[in-house]
PDB file of C-alpha atoms in Angstrom:
ATOM      1  CA  UNK Q  18      56.715  81.228 157.551  1.00 53.00           C
ATOM      2  CA  UNK Q  19      57.896  77.704 156.665  1.00 73.00           C
ATOM      3  CA  UNK Q  20      61.258  76.405 157.731  1.00 91.00           C
ATOM      4  CA  UNK Q  21      64.079  74.924 155.565  1.00 95.00           C
ATOM      5  CA  UNK Q  22      62.978  72.506 153.619  1.00 96.00           C
ATOM      6  CA  UNK Q  23      64.911  69.472 152.527  1.00 97.00           C
ATOM      7  CA  UNK Q  24      63.924  66.694 149.582  1.00 97.00           C
ATOM      8  CA  UNK Q  25      64.174  63.711 149.605  1.00 97.00           C
ATOM      9  CA  UNK Q  26      64.057  62.814 153.201  1.00 95.00           C
ATOM     10  CA  UNK Q  27      66.261  59.764 152.745  1.00 96.00           C
ATOM     11  CA  UNK Q  28      67.485  57.668 150.356  1.00 97.00           C
ATOM     12  CA  UNK Q  29      69.063  54.667 149.083  1.00 98.00           C
ATOM     13  CA  UNK Q  30      71.716  53.612 146.521  1.00 98.00           C
ATOM     14  CA  UNK Q  31      73.672  51.702 144.876  1.00 97.00           C
ATOM     15  CA  UNK Q  32      77.826  52.496 144.453  1.00 97.00           C
ATOM     16  CA  UNK Q  33      78.676  53.770 141.330  1.00 97.00           C
ATOM     17  CA  UNK Q  34      75.573  55.736 141.749  1.00 98.00           C
ATOM     18  CA  UNK Q  35      74.224  59.533 141.326  1.00 98.00           C
ATOM     19  CA  UNK Q  36      71.355  60.900 143.957  1.00 98.00           C
ATOM     20  CA  UNK Q  37      70.707  64.523 144.007  1.00 98.00           C
ATOM     21  CA  UNK Q  38      69.085  66.529 147.256  1.00 98.00           C
ATOM     22  CA  UNK Q  39      67.051  69.443 146.887  1.00 98.00           C
ATOM     23  CA  UNK Q  40      66.731  72.551 149.061  1.00 98.00           C
ATOM     24  CA  UNK Q  41      64.506  75.615 149.721  1.00 97.00           C
ATOM     25  CA  UNK Q  42      65.473  77.975 151.655  1.00 96.00           C
ATOM     26  CA  UNK Q  43      63.474  79.833 154.209  1.00 95.00           C
ATOM     27  CA  UNK Q  44      61.764  82.592 151.516  1.00 91.00           C
ATOM     28  CA  UNK Q  45      64.023  85.617 151.163  1.00 87.00           C
ATOM     29  CA  UNK Q  46      67.233  83.730 152.731  1.00 92.00           C
ATOM     30  CA  UNK Q  47      70.372  85.070 150.003  1.00 91.00           C
ATOM     31  CA  UNK Q  48      72.736  82.484 151.528  1.00 93.00           C
ATOM     32  CA  UNK Q  49      72.448  79.250 151.747  1.00 95.00           C
ATOM     33  CA  UNK Q  50      74.598  76.455 152.383  1.00 95.00           C
ATOM     34  CA  UNK Q  51      75.239  72.627 153.030  1.00 97.00           C
ATOM     35  CA  UNK Q  52      77.074  70.435 155.450  1.00 96.00           C
ATOM     36  CA  UNK Q  53      76.939  66.720 155.454  1.00 96.00           C
ATOM     37  CA  UNK Q  54      77.173  65.106 159.247  1.00 93.00           C
ATOM     38  CA  UNK Q  55      78.424  61.626 159.470  1.00 93.00           C
ATOM     39  CA  UNK Q  56      77.549  59.502 162.754  1.00 88.00           C
ATOM     40  CA  UNK Q  57      78.376  60.604 165.712  1.00 85.00           C
ATOM     41  CA  UNK Q  58      79.684  64.040 164.591  1.00 89.00           C
ATOM     42  CA  UNK Q  59      79.683  67.638 163.546  1.00 91.00           C
ATOM     43  CA  UNK Q  60      78.579  68.710 161.067  1.00 94.00           C
ATOM     44  CA  UNK Q  61      81.235  69.313 158.621  1.00 94.00           C
ATOM     45  CA  UNK Q  62      80.950  72.829 156.524  1.00 93.00           C
ATOM     46  CA  UNK Q  63      80.386  71.799 152.660  1.00 95.00           C
ATOM     47  CA  UNK Q  64      79.806  74.896 150.296  1.00 95.00           C
ATOM     48  CA  UNK Q  65      77.997  78.216 150.644  1.00 92.00           C
ATOM     49  CA  UNK Q  66      75.378  80.748 148.675  1.00 94.00           C
ATOM     50  CA  UNK Q  67      75.024  83.967 148.425  1.00 92.00           C
ATOM     51  CA  UNK Q  68      72.444  84.112 146.105  1.00 92.00           C
ATOM     52  CA  UNK Q  69      73.298  82.892 143.448  1.00 93.00           C
ATOM     53  CA  UNK Q  70      76.401  82.549 143.553  1.00 93.00           C
ATOM     54  CA  UNK Q  71      78.700  80.004 145.033  1.00 92.00           C
ATOM     55  CA  UNK Q  72      81.586  81.792 147.270  1.00 90.00           C
ATOM     56  CA  UNK Q  73      83.520  78.826 149.339  1.00 89.00           C
ATOM     57  CA  UNK Q  74      83.608  75.527 148.977  1.00 90.00           C
ATOM     58  CA  UNK Q  75      84.786  72.880 151.058  1.00 90.00           C
ATOM     59  CA  UNK Q  76      87.993  70.538 150.985  1.00 86.00           C
ATOM     60  CA  UNK Q  77      85.415  68.152 151.649  1.00 84.00           C
ATOM     61  CA  UNK Q  78      84.081  68.543 148.543  1.00 86.00           C
ATOM     62  CA  UNK Q  79      85.436  66.103 145.869  1.00 89.00           C
ATOM     63  CA  UNK Q  80      84.199  66.590 141.643  1.00 93.00           C
ATOM     64  CA  UNK Q  81      81.871  64.143 142.656  1.00 96.00           C
ATOM     65  CA  UNK Q  82      80.285  67.096 144.528  1.00 96.00           C
ATOM     66  CA  UNK Q  83      78.068  70.031 142.763  1.00 95.00           C
ATOM     67  CA  UNK Q  84      76.295  71.660 143.766  1.00 96.00           C
ATOM     68  CA  UNK Q  85      73.586  74.608 142.530  1.00 96.00           C
ATOM     69  CA  UNK Q  86      71.885  77.266 143.325  1.00 96.00           C
ATOM     70  CA  UNK Q  87      69.883  79.114 140.265  1.00 91.00           C
ATOM     71  CA  UNK Q  88      67.949  82.105 140.220  1.00 86.00           C
ATOM     72  CA  UNK Q  89      69.148  82.147 144.031  1.00 86.00           C
ATOM     73  CA  UNK Q  90      66.023  80.584 145.361  1.00 91.00           C
ATOM     74  CA  UNK Q  91      66.227  77.326 146.046  1.00 96.00           C
ATOM     75  CA  UNK Q  92      69.783  74.619 145.686  1.00 98.00           C
ATOM     76  CA  UNK Q  93      70.221  71.130 144.620  1.00 98.00           C
ATOM     77  CA  UNK Q  94      73.902  68.515 145.616  1.00 98.00           C
ATOM     78  CA  UNK Q  95      74.031  66.237 143.649  1.00 97.00           C
ATOM     79  CA  UNK Q  96      76.689  63.389 144.263  1.00 97.00           C
ATOM     80  CA  UNK Q  97      77.783  61.624 141.398  1.00 97.00           C
ATOM     81  CA  UNK Q  98      79.475  57.539 141.089  1.00 97.00           C
ATOM     82  CA  UNK Q  99      78.825  57.015 144.791  1.00 97.00           C
ATOM     83  CA  UNK Q 100      81.190  56.313 147.307  1.00 96.00           C
ATOM     84  CA  UNK Q 101      79.789  54.232 150.251  1.00 95.00           C
ATOM     85  CA  UNK Q 102      82.245  56.992 152.329  1.00 94.00           C
ATOM     86  CA  UNK Q 103      79.359  58.849 151.405  1.00 96.00           C
ATOM     87  CA  UNK Q 104      77.200  58.040 153.498  1.00 97.00           C
ATOM     88  CA  UNK Q 105      76.401  60.894 155.645  1.00 96.00           C
ATOM     89  CA  UNK Q 106      72.737  62.957 156.341  1.00 95.00           C
ATOM     90  CA  UNK Q 107      73.190  65.963 154.250  1.00 97.00           C
ATOM     91  CA  UNK Q 108      72.178  69.290 155.966  1.00 96.00           C
ATOM     92  CA  UNK Q 109      71.271  72.679 154.172  1.00 97.00           C
ATOM     93  CA  UNK Q 110      70.469  75.755 156.328  1.00 96.00           C
ATOM     94  CA  UNK Q 111      70.234  80.138 156.070  1.00 94.00           C
ATOM     95  CA  UNK Q 112      70.188  82.815 156.672  1.00 91.00           C
ATOM     96  CA  UNK Q 113      69.526  86.463 155.939  1.00 89.00           C
ATOM     97  CA  UNK Q 114      72.404  88.334 156.208  1.00 78.00           C
ATOM     98  CA  UNK Q 115      75.586  87.601 157.914  1.00 73.00           C
ATOM     99  CA  UNK Q 116      75.407  87.421 161.053  1.00 72.00           C
ATOM    100  CA  UNK Q 117      71.805  85.749 160.808  1.00 79.00           C
ATOM    101  CA  UNK Q 118      70.965  83.484 163.234  1.00 84.00           C
ATOM    102  CA  UNK Q 119      71.862  79.709 160.504  1.00 89.00           C
ATOM    103  CA  UNK Q 120      69.094  77.798 159.696  1.00 92.00           C
ATOM    104  CA  UNK Q 121      68.869  74.394 159.262  1.00 94.00           C
ATOM    105  CA  UNK Q 122      66.748  71.566 156.938  1.00 95.00           C
ATOM    106  CA  UNK Q 123      65.831  68.145 158.817  1.00 93.00           C
ATOM    107  CA  UNK Q 124      68.405  66.918 156.083  1.00 94.00           C
ATOM    108  CA  UNK Q 125      68.311  64.367 154.028  1.00 96.00           C
ATOM    109  CA  UNK Q 126      69.551  60.538 154.922  1.00 95.00           C
ATOM    110  CA  UNK Q 127      72.120  59.066 152.586  1.00 97.00           C
ATOM    111  CA  UNK Q 128      73.070  55.531 152.251  1.00 97.00           C
ATOM    112  CA  UNK Q 129      75.483  54.135 149.275  1.00 97.00           C
ATOM    113  CA  UNK Q 130      75.330  49.963 149.600  1.00 96.00           C
TER     114      UNK Q 130
ATOM    115  CA  UNK I  24      92.413  77.046 162.441  1.00 84.00           C
ATOM    116  CA  UNK I  25      89.837  77.259 164.194  1.00 88.00           C
ATOM    117  CA  UNK I  26      88.278  74.836 165.879  1.00 92.00           C
ATOM    118  CA  UNK I  27      85.628  74.236 168.509  1.00 95.00           C
ATOM    119  CA  UNK I  28      86.228  70.448 171.432  1.00 96.00           C
ATOM    120  CA  UNK I  29      83.281  69.671 173.777  1.00 95.00           C
ATOM    121  CA  UNK I  30      83.264  67.156 176.467  1.00 88.00           C
ATOM    122  CA  UNK I  31      82.663  62.933 175.094  1.00 86.00           C
ATOM    123  CA  UNK I  32      79.513  61.744 176.280  1.00 86.00           C
ATOM    124  CA  UNK I  33      77.447  60.256 176.294  1.00 94.00           C
ATOM    125  CA  UNK I  34      75.920  62.492 180.254  1.00 96.00           C
ATOM    126  CA  UNK I  35      73.167  60.379 181.520  1.00 97.00           C
ATOM    127  CA  UNK I  36      71.072  61.907 184.430  1.00 97.00           C
ATOM    128  CA  UNK I  37      68.555  62.052 186.146  1.00 97.00           C
ATOM    129  CA  UNK I  38      65.044  64.161 186.071  1.00 97.00           C
ATOM    130  CA  UNK I  39      65.947  67.714 187.919  1.00 97.00           C
ATOM    131  CA  UNK I  40      69.007  67.047 188.063  1.00 97.00           C
ATOM    132  CA  UNK I  41      72.230  69.670 187.508  1.00 98.00           C
ATOM    133  CA  UNK I  42      73.078  69.870 183.864  1.00 97.00           C
ATOM    134  CA  UNK I  43      77.086  71.149 181.875  1.00 97.00           C
ATOM    135  CA  UNK I  44      78.215  70.408 178.738  1.00 97.00           C
ATOM    136  CA  UNK I  45      81.664  71.665 178.236  1.00 97.00           C
ATOM    137  CA  UNK I  46      83.149  74.075 175.464  1.00 98.00           C
ATOM    138  CA  UNK I  47      85.920  75.222 174.882  1.00 97.00           C
ATOM    139  CA  UNK I  48      87.255  77.336 171.126  1.00 96.00           C
ATOM    140  CA  UNK I  49      90.076  77.504 169.694  1.00 94.00           C
ATOM    141  CA  UNK I  50      89.887  81.096 166.780  1.00 90.00           C
ATOM    142  CA  UNK I  51      92.263  83.259 165.671  1.00 83.00           C
ATOM    143  CA  UNK I  52      89.717  86.294 165.493  1.00 80.00           C
ATOM    144  CA  UNK I  53      85.951  87.062 167.661  1.00 83.00           C
ATOM    145  CA  UNK I  54      84.094  84.557 167.194  1.00 89.00           C
ATOM    146  CA  UNK I  55      80.341  84.360 167.681  1.00 90.00           C
ATOM    147  CA  UNK I  56      79.165  81.199 169.564  1.00 94.00           C
ATOM    148  CA  UNK I  57      76.630  79.095 169.373  1.00 95.00           C
ATOM    149  CA  UNK I  58      74.863  75.280 171.156  1.00 97.00           C
ATOM    150  CA  UNK I  59      72.482  73.819 168.611  1.00 96.00           C
ATOM    151  CA  UNK I  60      70.561  70.786 169.860  1.00 96.00           C
ATOM    152  CA  UNK I  61      69.188  67.563 167.949  1.00 93.00           C
ATOM    153  CA  UNK I  62      66.608  65.861 168.670  1.00 91.00           C
ATOM    154  CA  UNK I  63      66.695  62.227 167.375  1.00 85.00           C
ATOM    155  CA  UNK I  64      65.357  62.868 163.689  1.00 79.00           C
ATOM    156  CA  UNK I  65      65.725  65.797 163.569  1.00 82.00           C
ATOM    157  CA  UNK I  66      68.056  68.699 162.027  1.00 84.00           C
ATOM    158  CA  UNK I  67      69.732  71.319 163.846  1.00 91.00           C
ATOM    159  CA  UNK I  68      68.157  74.099 165.744  1.00 92.00           C
ATOM    160  CA  UNK I  69      69.882  77.193 167.320  1.00 93.00           C
ATOM    161  CA  UNK I  70      69.285  76.693 171.499  1.00 97.00           C
ATOM    162  CA  UNK I  71      71.391  80.249 172.351  1.00 96.00           C
ATOM    163  CA  UNK I  72      74.164  82.373 171.203  1.00 94.00           C
ATOM    164  CA  UNK I  73      76.434  85.031 172.265  1.00 94.00           C
ATOM    165  CA  UNK I  74      78.653  87.640 170.131  1.00 89.00           C
ATOM    166  CA  UNK I  75      80.916  89.066 172.128  1.00 89.00           C
ATOM    167  CA  UNK I  76      83.022  88.325 175.232  1.00 92.00           C
ATOM    168  CA  UNK I  77      81.560  88.290 178.951  1.00 95.00           C
ATOM    169  CA  UNK I  78      77.701  87.886 176.977  1.00 95.00           C
ATOM    170  CA  UNK I  79      74.727  85.425 178.043  1.00 97.00           C
ATOM    171  CA  UNK I  80      72.640  83.575 176.097  1.00 97.00           C
ATOM    172  CA  UNK I  81      69.995  81.872 176.793  1.00 97.00           C
ATOM    173  CA  UNK I  82      66.781  79.721 176.325  1.00 97.00           C
ATOM    174  CA  UNK I  83      64.472  77.187 177.649  1.00 95.00           C
ATOM    175  CA  UNK I  84      66.237  77.541 180.843  1.00 97.00           C
ATOM    176  CA  UNK I  85      69.470  76.487 180.001  1.00 98.00           C
ATOM    177  CA  UNK I  86      72.431  79.496 179.987  1.00 98.00           C
ATOM    178  CA  UNK I  87      75.635  79.752 178.833  1.00 98.00           C
ATOM    179  CA  UNK I  88      78.441  82.474 178.706  1.00 98.00           C
ATOM    180  CA  UNK I  89      80.831  83.541 176.503  1.00 97.00           C
ATOM    181  CA  UNK I  90      84.488  83.772 178.147  1.00 96.00           C
ATOM    182  CA  UNK I  91      87.010  85.175 176.635  1.00 93.00           C
ATOM    183  CA  UNK I  92      89.357  84.761 179.240  1.00 94.00           C
ATOM    184  CA  UNK I  93      89.385  81.104 179.039  1.00 95.00           C
ATOM    185  CA  UNK I  94      87.911  80.445 175.855  1.00 96.00           C
ATOM    186  CA  UNK I  95      85.371  78.924 176.784  1.00 97.00           C
ATOM    187  CA  UNK I  96      82.156  78.869 176.200  1.00 98.00           C
ATOM    188  CA  UNK I  97      79.968  75.991 178.982  1.00 98.00           C
ATOM    189  CA  UNK I  98      76.657  74.866 178.483  1.00 98.00           C
ATOM    190  CA  UNK I  99      74.558  74.679 182.108  1.00 98.00           C
ATOM    191  CA  UNK I 100      70.952  74.239 182.881  1.00 98.00           C
ATOM    192  CA  UNK I 101      69.904  73.867 186.368  1.00 97.00           C
ATOM    193  CA  UNK I 102      67.651  71.936 185.970  1.00 96.00           C
ATOM    194  CA  UNK I 103      67.593  68.231 183.108  1.00 97.00           C
ATOM    195  CA  UNK I 104      64.047  67.482 182.255  1.00 97.00           C
ATOM    196  CA  UNK I 105      63.601  64.425 180.211  1.00 96.00           C
ATOM    197  CA  UNK I 106      62.514  65.869 177.282  1.00 95.00           C
ATOM    198  CA  UNK I 107      65.907  67.386 177.102  1.00 97.00           C
ATOM    199  CA  UNK I 108      67.481  64.240 176.308  1.00 96.00           C
ATOM    200  CA  UNK I 109      69.175  64.709 172.679  1.00 96.00           C
ATOM    201  CA  UNK I 110      72.726  65.972 171.425  1.00 96.00           C
ATOM    202  CA  UNK I 111      74.098  69.513 171.930  1.00 97.00           C
ATOM    203  CA  UNK I 112      76.154  70.747 169.877  1.00 97.00           C
ATOM    204  CA  UNK I 113      78.596  73.797 170.608  1.00 97.00           C
ATOM    205  CA  UNK I 114      79.724  75.898 167.577  1.00 95.00           C
ATOM    206  CA  UNK I 115      81.750  79.390 166.365  1.00 92.00           C
ATOM    207  CA  UNK I 116      81.075  81.122 163.347  1.00 87.00           C
ATOM    208  CA  UNK I 117      82.750  85.028 162.036  1.00 67.00           C
ATOM    209  CA  UNK I 118      86.098  84.369 163.233  1.00 60.00           C
ATOM    210  CA  UNK I 119      86.931  85.184 159.496  1.00 58.00           C
ATOM    211  CA  UNK I 120      85.898  85.970 156.101  1.00 57.00           C
ATOM    212  CA  UNK I 121      82.543  86.625 154.791  1.00 58.00           C
ATOM    213  CA  UNK I 122      80.724  83.693 154.752  1.00 64.00           C
ATOM    214  CA  UNK I 123      79.814  83.509 158.398  1.00 74.00           C
ATOM    215  CA  UNK I 124      80.244  79.104 158.720  1.00 85.00           C
ATOM    216  CA  UNK I 125      79.913  77.063 161.673  1.00 90.00           C
ATOM    217  CA  UNK I 126      82.779  75.297 163.321  1.00 92.00           C
ATOM    218  CA  UNK I 127      81.541  72.576 164.920  1.00 95.00           C
ATOM    219  CA  UNK I 128      82.806  70.260 168.427  1.00 95.00           C
ATOM    220  CA  UNK I 129      81.415  66.767 167.923  1.00 95.00           C
ATOM    221  CA  UNK I 130      78.685  67.263 169.752  1.00 96.00           C
ATOM    222  CA  UNK I 131      77.507  65.399 173.185  1.00 96.00           C
ATOM    223  CA  UNK I 132      74.926  62.822 173.975  1.00 96.00           C
ATOM    224  CA  UNK I 133      72.264  63.611 176.837  1.00 97.00           C
ATOM    225  CA  UNK I 134      70.480  61.154 178.156  1.00 97.00           C
ATOM    226  CA  UNK I 135      67.507  61.914 181.073  1.00 97.00           C
ATOM    227  CA  UNK I 136      65.861  59.049 182.465  1.00 96.00           C
ATOM    228  CA  UNK I 137      62.918  59.907 185.010  1.00 94.00           C
TER     229      UNK I 137
END
């Protein structure tokens, strides 16, 4: 059984450009989460999907951020008009049922220059 | 809102020393509690968990007991190894709502020297 996979692992972009990250959850996991982790801090919740429905979004998720999960399988997180403050690691996680263990991917590092 | 407070690091120990990393939480309901570990350059891995008061989670020699009366979930290990060097995160979930989202502490860096 493969774990949660994320792509790309590292992305360097110029301020103002758009970036997109992809997450493939563990097969059959219907709950998918996105978190953001900055240096020296713990991960912070961004958004959550149950199947294809986006059920919760954090106030951290500004209008420049959008997440999708078409067909309830993989998910994408897009950041438009990137700013230097967006530099962080973006973590994807998945679980099967409410209360089950949440498994994390290795993260996608974003550096905005 | 719900929150988690961890002791600040770094914690530097010699191999075979005893480890304690303190974690306390604030929650309105009855959360589940977790310890996650992050090795350099990697994502988070679940180390152990406890879902109700007085439960003890254990894995790889690490232990933590869910103490409702002190709202604590301290991580302990009797004899650390160099390979335990990592960042350890305490987290809670399930206090309210159906999201089951995790709320993390800021992490504690553990450095074990040979």
